XYZ file of C-alpha atoms in Angstrom:
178
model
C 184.618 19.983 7.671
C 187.579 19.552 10.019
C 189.867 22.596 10.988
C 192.260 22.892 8.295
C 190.268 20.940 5.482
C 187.954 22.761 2.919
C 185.016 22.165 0.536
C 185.031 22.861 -3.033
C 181.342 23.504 -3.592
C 180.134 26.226 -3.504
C 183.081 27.610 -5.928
C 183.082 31.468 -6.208
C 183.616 31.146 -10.042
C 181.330 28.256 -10.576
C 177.208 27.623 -10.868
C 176.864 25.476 -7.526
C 174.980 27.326 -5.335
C 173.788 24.415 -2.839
C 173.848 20.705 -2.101
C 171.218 19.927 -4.479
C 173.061 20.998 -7.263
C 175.699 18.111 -6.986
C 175.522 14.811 -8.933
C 175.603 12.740 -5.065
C 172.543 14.847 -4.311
C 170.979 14.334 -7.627
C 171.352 10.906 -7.183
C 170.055 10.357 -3.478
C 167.248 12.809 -4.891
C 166.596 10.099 -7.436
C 166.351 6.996 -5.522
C 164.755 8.344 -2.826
C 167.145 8.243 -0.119
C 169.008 10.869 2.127
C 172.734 11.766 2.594
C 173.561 11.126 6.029
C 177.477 12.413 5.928
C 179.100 13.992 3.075
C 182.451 13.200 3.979
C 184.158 14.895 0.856
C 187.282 16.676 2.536
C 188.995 19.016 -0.410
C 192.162 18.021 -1.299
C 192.565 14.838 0.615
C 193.712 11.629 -0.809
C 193.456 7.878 -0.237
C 197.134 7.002 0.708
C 199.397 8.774 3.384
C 198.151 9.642 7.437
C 195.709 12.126 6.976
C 193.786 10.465 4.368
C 190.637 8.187 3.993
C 192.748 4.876 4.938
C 195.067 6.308 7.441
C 192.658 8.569 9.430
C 190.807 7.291 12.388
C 189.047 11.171 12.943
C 188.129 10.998 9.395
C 186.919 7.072 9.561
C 184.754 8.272 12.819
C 182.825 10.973 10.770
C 181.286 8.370 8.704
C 179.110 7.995 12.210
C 176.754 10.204 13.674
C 176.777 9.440 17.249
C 175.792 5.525 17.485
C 174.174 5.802 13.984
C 175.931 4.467 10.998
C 174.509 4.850 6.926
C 173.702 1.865 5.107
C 175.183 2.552 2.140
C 178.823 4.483 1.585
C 179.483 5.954 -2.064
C 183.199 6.115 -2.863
C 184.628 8.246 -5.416
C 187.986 9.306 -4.528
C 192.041 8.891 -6.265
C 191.875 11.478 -8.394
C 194.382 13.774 -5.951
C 196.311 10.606 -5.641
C 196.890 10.361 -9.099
C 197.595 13.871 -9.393
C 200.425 13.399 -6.620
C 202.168 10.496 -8.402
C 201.188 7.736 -6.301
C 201.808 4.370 -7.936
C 198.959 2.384 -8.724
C 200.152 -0.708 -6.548
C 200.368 1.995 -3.462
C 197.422 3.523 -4.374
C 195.354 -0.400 -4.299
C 197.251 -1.272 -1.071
C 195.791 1.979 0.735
C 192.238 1.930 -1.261
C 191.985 -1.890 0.333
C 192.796 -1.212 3.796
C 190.321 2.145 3.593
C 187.409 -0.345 2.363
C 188.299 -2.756 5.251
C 188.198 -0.336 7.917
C 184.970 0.768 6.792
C 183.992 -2.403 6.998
C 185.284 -2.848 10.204
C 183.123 0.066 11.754
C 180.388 -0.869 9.855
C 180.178 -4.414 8.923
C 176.424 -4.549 7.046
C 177.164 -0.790 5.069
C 176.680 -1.349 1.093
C 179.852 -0.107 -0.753
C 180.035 1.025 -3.760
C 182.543 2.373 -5.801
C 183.406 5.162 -8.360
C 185.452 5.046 -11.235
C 187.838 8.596 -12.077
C 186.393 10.307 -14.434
C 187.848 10.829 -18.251
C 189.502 13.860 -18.352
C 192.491 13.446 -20.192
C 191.101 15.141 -23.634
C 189.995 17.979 -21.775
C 192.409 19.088 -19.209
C 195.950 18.320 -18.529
C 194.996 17.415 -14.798
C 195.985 13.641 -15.315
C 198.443 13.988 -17.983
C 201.034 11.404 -18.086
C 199.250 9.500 -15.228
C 198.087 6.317 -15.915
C 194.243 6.234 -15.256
C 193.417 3.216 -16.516
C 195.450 1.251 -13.972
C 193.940 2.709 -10.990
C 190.281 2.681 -12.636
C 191.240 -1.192 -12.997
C 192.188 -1.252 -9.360
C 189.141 -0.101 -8.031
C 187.494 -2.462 -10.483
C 189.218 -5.027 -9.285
C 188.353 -4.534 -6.108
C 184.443 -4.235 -6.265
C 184.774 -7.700 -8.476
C 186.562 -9.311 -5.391
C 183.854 -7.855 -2.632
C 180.679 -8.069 -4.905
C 180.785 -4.047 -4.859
C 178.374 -1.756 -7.396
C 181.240 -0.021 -9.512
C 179.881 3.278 -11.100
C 182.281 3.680 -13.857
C 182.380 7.565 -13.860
C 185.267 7.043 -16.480
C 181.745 6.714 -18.877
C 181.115 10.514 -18.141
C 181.220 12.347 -21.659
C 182.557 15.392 -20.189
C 183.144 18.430 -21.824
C 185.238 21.236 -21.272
C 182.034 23.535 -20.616
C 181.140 20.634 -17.820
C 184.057 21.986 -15.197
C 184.420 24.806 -13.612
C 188.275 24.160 -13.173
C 191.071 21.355 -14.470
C 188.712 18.559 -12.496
C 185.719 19.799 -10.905
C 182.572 19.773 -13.081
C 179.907 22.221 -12.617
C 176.471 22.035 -12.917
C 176.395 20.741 -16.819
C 178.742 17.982 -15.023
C 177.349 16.944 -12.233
C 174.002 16.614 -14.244
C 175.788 14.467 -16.762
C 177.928 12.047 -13.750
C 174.567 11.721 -12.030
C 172.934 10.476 -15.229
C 175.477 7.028 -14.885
């Protein structure tokens, strides 16, 4: 992680004890690939200048010297939704991010990750409107021929988090299972 950026997992109060424990590790477990950068920065968003769009350090980590992955999972909005960000912002900024991935890596495989349905469980998205930026990153995997997970699809529980929006174990099991 970058100076002044932290990672969630491992959480003191929660049942993540390593990398293998997480549904993106589950996952590469699965189908038999590797993770070549976990480039989850805590807290960060996909609009404003230090996020995922903006960032030109955080664009650059994607790379490991001259080497670039082949395939980039994206699952990121829900700390822009938290914030307020308009949908419309929030599709303007989550286009330019997949372009400039694109442009530093022109053959990757995107694909894209729905937020996941929280709002019967926590208050974390309460009186946000999910379902328009779900449809936005929808929208956009339609209009680049992008795999869209649709995390929304997640039956999370309660018992599945470890906060108001970070599953545990029970939920990472369960998001890895889509």
């Amino acid at each position: 992680m970058p100076e002044g950026y932290n990672h969630f997992y491992p959480y003191p109060a929660g049942d993540i004890r390593d990398v293998n424990h997480t549904w993106w590790k589950m996952v590469s477990n699965e189908i038999g690939t590797s993770i070549f950068v976990d480039n989850a920065w805590g807290g960060t968003t996909v609009v404003g200048g230090t996020s995922a769009t903006e960032s030109e350090v955080r664009l650059k980590t994607l790379l490991l010297g001259e080497e670039k992955p082949d395939i980039v999972l994206i699952f990121m909005g829900s700390n822009d939704i938290a914030s307020g960000t308009k949908a419309t912002t929030f599709k303007a900024s989550y286009e330019k991010m997949i372009a400039n991935i694109q442009k530093l890596s022109p053959d990757i495989e995107i694909i894209l990750c729905t937020l996941l349905n929280l709002d019967p469980i926590t208050t974390f998205y309460k009186g946000y409107d999910v379902d328009a930026y779900n449809n936005v990153i929808k929208e956009i995997g339609e209009k680049n021929n992008f795999e869209v997970i649709d995390l929304f699809k997640a039956e999370l529980a309660k018992t599945d988090l470890i906060d108001s929006v970070h599953p545990n174990k029970s939920g990472h099991e369960k998001i890895a299972e889509l």
